[in-house]
PDB file of C-alpha atoms in Angstrom:
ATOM      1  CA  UNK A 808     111.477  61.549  95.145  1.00  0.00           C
ATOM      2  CA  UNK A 809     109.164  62.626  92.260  1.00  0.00           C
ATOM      3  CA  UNK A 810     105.706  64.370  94.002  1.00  0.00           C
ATOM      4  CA  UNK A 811     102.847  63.947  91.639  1.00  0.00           C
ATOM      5  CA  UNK A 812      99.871  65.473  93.230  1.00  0.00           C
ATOM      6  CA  UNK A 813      96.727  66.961  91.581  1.00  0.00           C
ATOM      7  CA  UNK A 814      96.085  70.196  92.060  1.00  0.00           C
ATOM      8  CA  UNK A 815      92.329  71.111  92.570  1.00  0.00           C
ATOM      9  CA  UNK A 816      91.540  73.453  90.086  1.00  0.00           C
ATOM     10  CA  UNK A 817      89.995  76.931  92.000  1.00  0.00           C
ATOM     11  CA  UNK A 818      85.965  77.720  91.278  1.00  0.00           C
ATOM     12  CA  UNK A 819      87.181  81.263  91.167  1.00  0.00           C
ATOM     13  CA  UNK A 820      90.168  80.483  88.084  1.00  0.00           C
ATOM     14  CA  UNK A 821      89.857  82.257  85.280  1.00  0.00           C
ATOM     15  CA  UNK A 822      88.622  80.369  81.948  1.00  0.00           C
ATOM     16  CA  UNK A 823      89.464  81.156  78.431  1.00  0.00           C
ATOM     17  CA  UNK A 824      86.546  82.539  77.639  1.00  0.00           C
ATOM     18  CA  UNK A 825      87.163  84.635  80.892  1.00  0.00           C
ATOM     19  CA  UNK A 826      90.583  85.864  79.208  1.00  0.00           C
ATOM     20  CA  UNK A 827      89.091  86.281  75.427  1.00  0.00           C
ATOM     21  CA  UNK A 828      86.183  88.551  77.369  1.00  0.00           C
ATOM     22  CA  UNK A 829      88.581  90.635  79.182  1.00  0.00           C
ATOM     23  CA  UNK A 830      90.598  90.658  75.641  1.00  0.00           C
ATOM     24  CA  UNK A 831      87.706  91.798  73.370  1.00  0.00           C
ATOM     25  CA  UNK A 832      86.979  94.550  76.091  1.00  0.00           C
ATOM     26  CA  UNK A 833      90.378  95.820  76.413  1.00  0.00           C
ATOM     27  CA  UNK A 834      90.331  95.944  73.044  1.00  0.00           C
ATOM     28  CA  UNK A 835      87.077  97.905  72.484  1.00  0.00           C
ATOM     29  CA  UNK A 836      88.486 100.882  74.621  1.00  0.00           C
ATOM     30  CA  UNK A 837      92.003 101.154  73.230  1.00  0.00           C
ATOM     31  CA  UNK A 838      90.038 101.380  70.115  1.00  0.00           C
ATOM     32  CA  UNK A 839      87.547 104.447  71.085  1.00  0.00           C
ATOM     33  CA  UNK A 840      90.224 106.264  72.965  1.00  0.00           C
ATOM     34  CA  UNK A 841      89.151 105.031  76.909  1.00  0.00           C
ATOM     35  CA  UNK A 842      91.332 104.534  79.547  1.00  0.00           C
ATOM     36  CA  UNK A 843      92.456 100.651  80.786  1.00  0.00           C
ATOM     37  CA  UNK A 844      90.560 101.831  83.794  1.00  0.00           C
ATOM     38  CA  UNK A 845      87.446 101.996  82.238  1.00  0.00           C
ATOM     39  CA  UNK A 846      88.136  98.972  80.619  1.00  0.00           C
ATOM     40  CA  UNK A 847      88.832  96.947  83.912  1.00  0.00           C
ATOM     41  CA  UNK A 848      85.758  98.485  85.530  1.00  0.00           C
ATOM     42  CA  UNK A 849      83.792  97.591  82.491  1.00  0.00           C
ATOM     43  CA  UNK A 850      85.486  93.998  83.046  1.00  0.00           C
ATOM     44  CA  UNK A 851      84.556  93.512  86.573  1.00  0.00           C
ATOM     45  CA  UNK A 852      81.513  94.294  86.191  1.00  0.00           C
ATOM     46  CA  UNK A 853      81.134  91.928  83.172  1.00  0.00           C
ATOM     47  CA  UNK A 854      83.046  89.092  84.483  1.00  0.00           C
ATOM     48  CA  UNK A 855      81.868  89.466  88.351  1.00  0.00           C
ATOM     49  CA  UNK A 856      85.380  90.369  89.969  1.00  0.00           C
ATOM     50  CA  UNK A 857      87.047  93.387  90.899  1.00  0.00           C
ATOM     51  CA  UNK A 858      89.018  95.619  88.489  1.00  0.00           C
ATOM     52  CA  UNK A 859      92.444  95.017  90.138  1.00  0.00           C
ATOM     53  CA  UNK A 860      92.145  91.137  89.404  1.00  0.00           C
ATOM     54  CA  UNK A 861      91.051  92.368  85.380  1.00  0.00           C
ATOM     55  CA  UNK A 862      94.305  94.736  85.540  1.00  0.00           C
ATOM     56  CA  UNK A 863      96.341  91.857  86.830  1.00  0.00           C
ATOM     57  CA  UNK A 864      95.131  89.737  84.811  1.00  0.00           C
ATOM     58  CA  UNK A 865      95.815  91.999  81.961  1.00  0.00           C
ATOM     59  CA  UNK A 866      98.768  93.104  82.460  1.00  0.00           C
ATOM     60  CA  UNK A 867     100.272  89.290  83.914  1.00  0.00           C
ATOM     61  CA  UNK A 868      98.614  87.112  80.955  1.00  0.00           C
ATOM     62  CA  UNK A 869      96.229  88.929  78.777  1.00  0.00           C
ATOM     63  CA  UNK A 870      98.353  91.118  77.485  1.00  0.00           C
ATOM     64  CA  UNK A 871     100.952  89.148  75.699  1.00  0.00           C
ATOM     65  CA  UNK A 872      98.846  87.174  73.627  1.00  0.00           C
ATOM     66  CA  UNK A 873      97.293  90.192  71.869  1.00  0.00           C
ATOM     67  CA  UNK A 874     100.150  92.385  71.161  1.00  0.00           C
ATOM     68  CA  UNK A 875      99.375  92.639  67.322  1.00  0.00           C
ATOM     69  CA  UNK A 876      95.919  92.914  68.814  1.00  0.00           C
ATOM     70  CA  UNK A 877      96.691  95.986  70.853  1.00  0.00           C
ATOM     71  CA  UNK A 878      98.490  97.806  68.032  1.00  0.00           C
ATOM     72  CA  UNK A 879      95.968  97.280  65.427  1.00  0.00           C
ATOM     73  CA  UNK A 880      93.628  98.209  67.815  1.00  0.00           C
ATOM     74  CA  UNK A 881      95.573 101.767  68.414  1.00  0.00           C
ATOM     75  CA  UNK A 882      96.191 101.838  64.489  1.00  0.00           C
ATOM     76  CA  UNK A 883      92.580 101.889  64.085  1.00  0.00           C
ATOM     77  CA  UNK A 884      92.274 104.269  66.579  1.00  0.00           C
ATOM     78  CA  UNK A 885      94.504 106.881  65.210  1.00  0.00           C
ATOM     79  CA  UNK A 886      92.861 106.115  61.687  1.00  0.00           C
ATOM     80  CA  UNK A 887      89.218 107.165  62.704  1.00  0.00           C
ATOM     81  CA  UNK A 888      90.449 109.835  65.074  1.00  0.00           C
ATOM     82  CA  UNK A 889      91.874 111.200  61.668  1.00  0.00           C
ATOM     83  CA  UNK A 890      89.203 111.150  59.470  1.00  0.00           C
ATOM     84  CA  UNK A 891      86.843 112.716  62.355  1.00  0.00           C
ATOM     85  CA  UNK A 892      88.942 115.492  63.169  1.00  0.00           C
ATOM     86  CA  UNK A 893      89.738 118.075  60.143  1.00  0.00           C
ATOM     87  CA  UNK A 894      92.617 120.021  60.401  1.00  0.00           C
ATOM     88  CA  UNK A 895      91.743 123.195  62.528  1.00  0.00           C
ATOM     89  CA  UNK A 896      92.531 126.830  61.481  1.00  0.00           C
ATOM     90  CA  UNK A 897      93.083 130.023  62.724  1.00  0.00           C
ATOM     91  CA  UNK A 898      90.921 133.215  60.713  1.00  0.00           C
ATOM     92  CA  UNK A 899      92.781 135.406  62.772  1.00  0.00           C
ATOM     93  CA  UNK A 900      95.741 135.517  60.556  1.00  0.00           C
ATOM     94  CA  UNK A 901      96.422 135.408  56.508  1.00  0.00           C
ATOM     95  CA  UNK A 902      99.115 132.899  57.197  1.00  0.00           C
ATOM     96  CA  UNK A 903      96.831 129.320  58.674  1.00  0.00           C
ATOM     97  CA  UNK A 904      98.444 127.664  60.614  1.00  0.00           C
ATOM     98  CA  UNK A 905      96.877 123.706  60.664  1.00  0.00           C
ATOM     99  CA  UNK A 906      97.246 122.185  64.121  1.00  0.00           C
ATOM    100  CA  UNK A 907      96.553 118.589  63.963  1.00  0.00           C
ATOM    101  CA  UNK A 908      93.873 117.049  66.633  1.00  0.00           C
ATOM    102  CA  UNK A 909      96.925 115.810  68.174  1.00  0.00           C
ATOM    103  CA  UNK A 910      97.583 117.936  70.689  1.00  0.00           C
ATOM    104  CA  UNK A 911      93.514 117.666  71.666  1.00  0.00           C
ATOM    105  CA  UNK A 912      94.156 114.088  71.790  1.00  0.00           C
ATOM    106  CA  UNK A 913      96.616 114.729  74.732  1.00  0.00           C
ATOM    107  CA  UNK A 914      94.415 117.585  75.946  1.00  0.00           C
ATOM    108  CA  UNK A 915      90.896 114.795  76.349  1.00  0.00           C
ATOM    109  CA  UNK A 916      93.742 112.756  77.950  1.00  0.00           C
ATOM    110  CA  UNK A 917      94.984 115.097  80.489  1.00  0.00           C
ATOM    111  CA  UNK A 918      90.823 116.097  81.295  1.00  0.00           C
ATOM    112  CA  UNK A 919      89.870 112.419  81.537  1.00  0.00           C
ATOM    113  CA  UNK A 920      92.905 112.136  84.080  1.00  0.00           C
ATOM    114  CA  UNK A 921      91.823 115.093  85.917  1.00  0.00           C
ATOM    115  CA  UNK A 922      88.319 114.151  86.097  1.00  0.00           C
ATOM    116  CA  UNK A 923      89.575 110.331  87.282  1.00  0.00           C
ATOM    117  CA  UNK A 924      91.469 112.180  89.480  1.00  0.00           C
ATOM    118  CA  UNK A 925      89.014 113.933  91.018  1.00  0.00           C
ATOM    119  CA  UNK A 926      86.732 111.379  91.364  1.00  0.00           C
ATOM    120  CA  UNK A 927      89.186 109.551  93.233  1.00  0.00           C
ATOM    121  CA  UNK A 928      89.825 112.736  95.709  1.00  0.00           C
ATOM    122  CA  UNK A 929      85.784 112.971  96.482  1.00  0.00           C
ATOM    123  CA  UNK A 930      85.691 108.996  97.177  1.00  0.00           C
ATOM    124  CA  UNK A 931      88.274 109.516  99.311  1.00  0.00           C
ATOM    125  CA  UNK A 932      87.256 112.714 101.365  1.00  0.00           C
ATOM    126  CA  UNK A 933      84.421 110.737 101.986  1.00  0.00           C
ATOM    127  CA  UNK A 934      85.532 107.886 102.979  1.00  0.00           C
ATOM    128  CA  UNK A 935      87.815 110.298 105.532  1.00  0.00           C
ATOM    129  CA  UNK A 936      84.798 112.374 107.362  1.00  0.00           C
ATOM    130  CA  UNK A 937      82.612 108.422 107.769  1.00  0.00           C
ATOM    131  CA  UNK A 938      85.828 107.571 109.201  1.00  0.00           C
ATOM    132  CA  UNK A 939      86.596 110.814 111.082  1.00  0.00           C
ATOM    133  CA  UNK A 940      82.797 110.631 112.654  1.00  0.00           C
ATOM    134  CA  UNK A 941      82.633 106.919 113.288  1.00  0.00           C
ATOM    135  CA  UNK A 942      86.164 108.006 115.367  1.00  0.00           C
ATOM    136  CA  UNK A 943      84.526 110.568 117.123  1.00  0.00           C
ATOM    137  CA  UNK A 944      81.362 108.473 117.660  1.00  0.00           C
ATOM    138  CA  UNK A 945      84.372 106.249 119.348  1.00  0.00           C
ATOM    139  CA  UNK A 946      85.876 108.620 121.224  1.00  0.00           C
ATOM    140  CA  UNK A 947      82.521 109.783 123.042  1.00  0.00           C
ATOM    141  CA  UNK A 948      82.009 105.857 123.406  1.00  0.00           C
ATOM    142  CA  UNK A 949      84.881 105.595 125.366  1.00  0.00           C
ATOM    143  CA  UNK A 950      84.593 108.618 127.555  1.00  0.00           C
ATOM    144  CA  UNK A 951      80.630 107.903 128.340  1.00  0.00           C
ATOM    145  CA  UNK A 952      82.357 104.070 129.381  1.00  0.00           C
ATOM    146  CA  UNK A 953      85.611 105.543 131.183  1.00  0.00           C
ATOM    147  CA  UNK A 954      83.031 108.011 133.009  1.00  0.00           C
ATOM    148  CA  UNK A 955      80.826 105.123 134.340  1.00  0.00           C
ATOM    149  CA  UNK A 956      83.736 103.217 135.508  1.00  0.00           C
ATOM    150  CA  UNK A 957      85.119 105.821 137.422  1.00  0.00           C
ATOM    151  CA  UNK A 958      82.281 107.353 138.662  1.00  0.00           C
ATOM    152  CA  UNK A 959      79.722 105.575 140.050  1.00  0.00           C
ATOM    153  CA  UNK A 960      76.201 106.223 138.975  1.00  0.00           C
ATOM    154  CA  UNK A 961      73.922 108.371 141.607  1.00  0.00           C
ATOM    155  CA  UNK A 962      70.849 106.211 140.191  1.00  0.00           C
ATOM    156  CA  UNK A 963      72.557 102.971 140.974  1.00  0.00           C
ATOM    157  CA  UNK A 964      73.150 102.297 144.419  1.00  0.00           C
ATOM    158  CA  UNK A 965      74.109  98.547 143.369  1.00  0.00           C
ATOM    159  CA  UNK A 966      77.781  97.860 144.313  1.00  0.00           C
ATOM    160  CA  UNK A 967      80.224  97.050 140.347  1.00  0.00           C
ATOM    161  CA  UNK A 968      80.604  93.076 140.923  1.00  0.00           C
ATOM    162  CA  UNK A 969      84.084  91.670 139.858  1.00  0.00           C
ATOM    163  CA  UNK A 970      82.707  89.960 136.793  1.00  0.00           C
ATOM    164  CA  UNK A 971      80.742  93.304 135.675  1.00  0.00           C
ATOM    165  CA  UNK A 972      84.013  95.258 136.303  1.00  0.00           C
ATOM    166  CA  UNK A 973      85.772  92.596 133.959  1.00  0.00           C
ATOM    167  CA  UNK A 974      83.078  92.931 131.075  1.00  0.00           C
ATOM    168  CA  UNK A 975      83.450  96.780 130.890  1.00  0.00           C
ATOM    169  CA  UNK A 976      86.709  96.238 130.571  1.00  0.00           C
ATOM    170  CA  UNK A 977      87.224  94.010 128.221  1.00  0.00           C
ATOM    171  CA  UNK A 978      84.835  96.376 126.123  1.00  0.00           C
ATOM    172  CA  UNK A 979      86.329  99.836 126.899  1.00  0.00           C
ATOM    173  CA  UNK A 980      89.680  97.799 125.829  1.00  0.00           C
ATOM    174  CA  UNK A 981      87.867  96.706 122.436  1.00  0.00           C
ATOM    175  CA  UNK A 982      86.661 100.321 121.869  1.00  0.00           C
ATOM    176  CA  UNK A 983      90.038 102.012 122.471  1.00  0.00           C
ATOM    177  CA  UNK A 984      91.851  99.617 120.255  1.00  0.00           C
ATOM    178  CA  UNK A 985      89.408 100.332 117.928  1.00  0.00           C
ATOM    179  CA  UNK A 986      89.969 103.965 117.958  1.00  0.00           C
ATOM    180  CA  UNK A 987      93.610 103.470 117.926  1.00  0.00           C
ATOM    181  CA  UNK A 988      93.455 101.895 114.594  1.00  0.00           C
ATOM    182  CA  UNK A 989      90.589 104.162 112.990  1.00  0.00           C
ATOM    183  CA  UNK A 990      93.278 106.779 114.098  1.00  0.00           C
ATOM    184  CA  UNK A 991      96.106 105.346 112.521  1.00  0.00           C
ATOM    185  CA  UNK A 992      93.944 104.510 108.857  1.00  0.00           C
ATOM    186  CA  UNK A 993      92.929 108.202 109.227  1.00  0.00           C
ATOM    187  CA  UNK A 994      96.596 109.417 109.280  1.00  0.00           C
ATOM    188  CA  UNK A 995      97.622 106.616 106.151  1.00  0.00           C
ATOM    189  CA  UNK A 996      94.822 107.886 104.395  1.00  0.00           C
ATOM    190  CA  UNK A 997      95.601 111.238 104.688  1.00  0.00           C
ATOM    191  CA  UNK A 998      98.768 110.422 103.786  1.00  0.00           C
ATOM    192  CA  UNK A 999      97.706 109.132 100.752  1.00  0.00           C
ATOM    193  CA  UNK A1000      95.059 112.188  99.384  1.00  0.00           C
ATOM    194  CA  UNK A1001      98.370 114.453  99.649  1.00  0.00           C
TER     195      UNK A1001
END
């Protein structure tokens, strides 16, 4: 039994030109030294998705149709980075030493992952204390609720009806659950950031 269906091709799929983009872009930052981060932000923005779907698709497709691509692209970055950078020397000492820009190379590398780094931290520590005050914003919520449903209000002298009863709960329910889970991304989160 042979199935021969069409498949519907997704508005969303990406198009060659989508994947030569993405290429020439990828390309442009191997070639000035930038990270494939920047390069899949630069992407995303470019191509109007995120910059996990330009990594995928990088790394999943891309990729292996422009390996000679991707080392030319290095080659001519470790050509220019050599005739920008002279050889550095010491006039401390008679004997120079030369120290080659490599070892600055790695240096940039290890600041622009420290600064990426950091970047990520403050995003995140941010995204912890909305989280940590829309929690406690909860919490109060819930107390303010749990107080009115066991105590009955002095300015009220209206008897709860069954059906009023049932909507509070349903909505102290909704706002505990709600907490529960803010609590529980708190604690992944913070998980995470160590």
């Amino acid at each position: 039994m042979q199935a021969t269906e069409k498949w519907a091709t997704r508005s969303d799929a990406w198009t060659p030109e989508d994947d030569t983009r993405l290429a020439e872009i990828v390309l442009h930052h191997i070639r000035i030294g930038s990270t494939q981060l920047r390069a899949f932000e630069e992407s995303a923005n470019e191509l109007g998705r995120t910059s996990a779907a330009c990594g995928y698709r990088w790394n999943g497709v891309v990729r292996k149709n422009h390996r000679d691509d991707i080392e030319q692209a290095k080659q001519e970055r470790k050509n220019a980075q050599r005739s920008q950078h002279a050889v550095i020397s010491t006039s401390n000492s008679a004997d120079t030493l030369p120290t080659t820009m490599t070892s600055s190379d790695s240096m940039k590398e290890v600041i622009k992952f420290l600064e990426t780094y950091d970047e990520q931290y403050q995003k995140l520590r941010k995204q912890v204390e909305t989280l940590d005050a829309e929690r406690r914003a909860l919490v109060d919520k819930v107390r303010e609720l749990e107080s009115k449903v066991t105590l009955p209000s002095p300015v009220s002298s209206d008897p709860v009806t069954p059906q009023q009863l049932e909507e509070d709960s349903k909505a102290l329910f909704a706002i505990m659950e709600r907490a529960r889970k803010l609590l529980e991304s708190d604690a992944t989160r913070a998980r995470a950031v160590e």
